[in-house]
Amino acid sequence: MSFEDLKLHPSIVKAIHDAGYTTPTPIQKQAIPELLSGHDIMASAQTGTGKTAAFMLPALHLLATPAKVQSRGPRVLVLTPTRELALQVSEAAKKYGKYLPRTKVISILGGMPYPLQNKLLSQPVDILVATPGRLIDHIQRGRIDFKRLEMLVLDEADRMLDMGFIDDVESIASATPSTRQTLLFSATLDGAIDKVAAKLLKTPKRIQVATQKARLDNIEQRLHYVDDMSHKNRLLNHVLRDEALKQAIVFTATKRDADTLADSLYAQGYAAAALHGDMNQRERTRTLTKLRSGGLRVLVATDVAARGIDIADITHVINFDLPKFAEDYVHRIGRTGRAGAAGIAVSFASNRDSAHLMKIERYTGQRIASHIIPGLEPRIKPRPQNSGFKGAPSVTQKRKRAPFANSNSSRQDFNTANEGGAGNKNDHRGRSFSHDNRTSSFRNGNSFNSGHQFARPK
Ligand code: AMP
């Protein structure tokens, strides 16, 4: 099947060819015909499957015919959990819609100044991409006219649910015409998502594409056991010195740790910078632009901030701290191995992380092989890791249980708090974590001097 077979508007097909796509991905093959025939859909598709084009191409196709209702408000509304994802969706809309005349795409995101957004909203708009918290503010102030809205897309609905945005999403949906077409994309279509779909969608077609598991096949997953913070830092240094590493994302548990580690790496001579939800939009955009242009080699990030980053040169993802949820592990390591390239995902774990590792392995269905670097061997042998696999025992399973000293990775306070939008309380709504009272890994460690001021990359 080709894009021509999908009967999309010729201007859209032309833009797809410019993008270099020759064949629709499975989600595109399944979703686009249903959407063009007017059905609601709920699709389980993750980042990397081509899901953005799966909804954006039919959305643009719809814009190729004049609106039936006279208004200046959006005809398509896309809700996303994070600002980064929203910006990527807006970029995709512009890329695929470049030959459609006068197609106006705007983003309304937490952390952006209100006056600018008010100005954007006072002009005619075709596609509005927004994070729910900030959009609700504008709706409540009567700044958005949804009279001519024809399509509502809920992107990463599971994430919006996890982040406590679902009440906002439902309120936004209720402000739009009931005649709209509604699309829900989610990593999983479980009970909670079904409930949301039952409220917001009309007899949706369910679409399931191969899980991210299959996508992980081109990513080599490695595990390094660490004794303490100093050992962890030496291992990180070793991994970063690998010449095969073009660009890397290093994940920390907290925003504060991301800053401290980025500063420390920068001071050691790495082109490194942090990305997290406490940075304002300008700083975040500047950092991402620098990463895209190759001006940064190491990005130190928290989970939500790094979601959706799609850069082919990211050869390595390093879990300096393991993520709290197995699902986040998949999202993290999916930042490498993009566009068919091979990627390497390195995770640091202490002996106390065995149960956690087991959950991750069960979720991905893949074993993470334990690696030892000569000269950087862990002093204390890790516990056996009974991951419930039927295959050959791993290096870790053969090892004996032993106590583990000074672990930092086992703490309970992994952070994803307040990533939705700095300065916008609504974008954090419903998230109850706080990192203020947690023990920072750096405060336990001895290699980082977080009181020291390092020069920041500009
Ligand atoms: P997404 O799942 O929307 O994050 O898309 C993942 C990546 O796949 C993006 O870099 C897209 O530009 C790319 N992509 C989307 N559709 C296609 C296609 N049909 N062929 C090749 N690449 C695609």
Tab-separated table of N, CA and C in Angstrom, residues 87 104 106-123 128 134 138 143 281-282:
chain	number	residue	atom	x	y	z
A	87	LEU	N	4.988	20.452	20.763
A	87	LEU	CA	5.805	21.154	19.765
A	87	LEU	C	6.119	20.235	18.584
A	104	LYS	N	-3.204	27.425	9.332
A	104	LYS	CA	-2.587	28.065	10.500
A	104	LYS	C	-2.548	27.068	11.671
A	106	ILE	N	-1.240	26.585	15.623
A	106	ILE	CA	-0.664	27.249	16.805
A	106	ILE	C	-0.576	26.277	17.985
A	107	SER	N	0.349	26.594	18.910
A	107	SER	CA	0.505	25.773	20.123
A	107	SER	C	0.194	26.641	21.332
A	108	ILE	N	-0.594	26.112	22.232
A	108	ILE	CA	-0.915	26.811	23.477
A	108	ILE	C	-0.427	25.919	24.616
A	109	LEU	N	0.684	26.312	25.225
A	109	LEU	CA	1.359	25.422	26.169
A	109	LEU	C	1.600	26.107	27.506
A	110	GLY	N	1.654	25.302	28.552
A	110	GLY	CA	2.014	25.836	29.853
A	110	GLY	C	3.408	26.433	29.801
A	111	GLY	N	3.635	27.473	30.577
A	111	GLY	CA	4.974	28.062	30.644
A	111	GLY	C	5.204	29.166	29.626
A	112	MET	N	4.260	29.317	28.683
A	112	MET	CA	4.412	30.393	27.693
A	112	MET	C	3.666	31.630	28.194
A	113	PRO	N	4.124	32.840	27.826
A	113	PRO	CA	3.444	34.041	28.325
A	113	PRO	C	1.997	34.155	27.808
A	114	TYR	N	1.110	34.565	28.679
A	114	TYR	CA	-0.303	34.698	28.301
A	114	TYR	C	-0.532	35.737	27.197
A	115	PRO	N	0.104	36.928	27.267
A	115	PRO	CA	-0.191	37.930	26.234
A	115	PRO	C	0.045	37.402	24.818
A	116	LEU	N	1.138	36.659	24.638
A	116	LEU	CA	1.446	36.091	23.324
A	116	LEU	C	0.345	35.101	22.917
A	117	GLN	N	-0.072	34.273	23.875
A	117	GLN	CA	-1.099	33.279	23.576
A	117	GLN	C	-2.429	33.966	23.256
A	118	ASN	N	-2.732	35.042	23.995
A	118	ASN	CA	-3.982	35.769	23.728
A	118	ASN	C	-3.977	36.300	22.300
A	119	LYS	N	-2.800	36.792	21.889
A	119	LYS	CA	-2.683	37.335	20.531
A	119	LYS	C	-2.904	36.215	19.498
A	120	LEU	N	-2.234	35.070	19.745
A	120	LEU	CA	-2.378	33.939	18.819
A	120	LEU	C	-3.842	33.514	18.707
A	121	LEU	N	-4.514	33.513	19.867
A	121	LEU	CA	-5.899	33.030	19.886
A	121	LEU	C	-6.883	34.042	19.307
A	122	SER	N	-6.441	35.288	19.153
A	122	SER	CA	-7.356	36.296	18.597
A	122	SER	C	-7.376	36.218	17.067
A	123	GLN	N	-6.458	35.416	16.498
A	123	GLN	CA	-6.399	35.292	15.035
A	123	GLN	C	-7.051	33.974	14.591
A	128	LEU	N	-5.059	23.602	16.467
A	128	LEU	CA	-4.593	24.068	17.770
A	128	LEU	C	-4.011	22.863	18.510
A	134	ARG	N	-3.223	24.593	30.428
A	134	ARG	CA	-3.217	25.962	29.913
A	134	ARG	C	-4.441	26.221	29.037
A	138	HIS	N	-7.609	29.247	29.127
A	138	HIS	CA	-8.095	30.107	28.044
A	138	HIS	C	-9.585	29.872	27.764
A	143	ARG	N	-11.723	32.652	25.602
A	143	ARG	CA	-10.876	33.085	24.483
A	143	ARG	C	-10.902	32.134	23.289
A	281	GLN	N	10.231	27.762	28.957
A	281	GLN	CA	10.088	27.232	27.602
A	281	GLN	C	11.257	27.644	26.704
A	282	ARG	N	11.721	28.884	26.879
A	282	ARG	CA	12.810	29.370	26.018
A	282	ARG	C	14.078	28.544	26.238
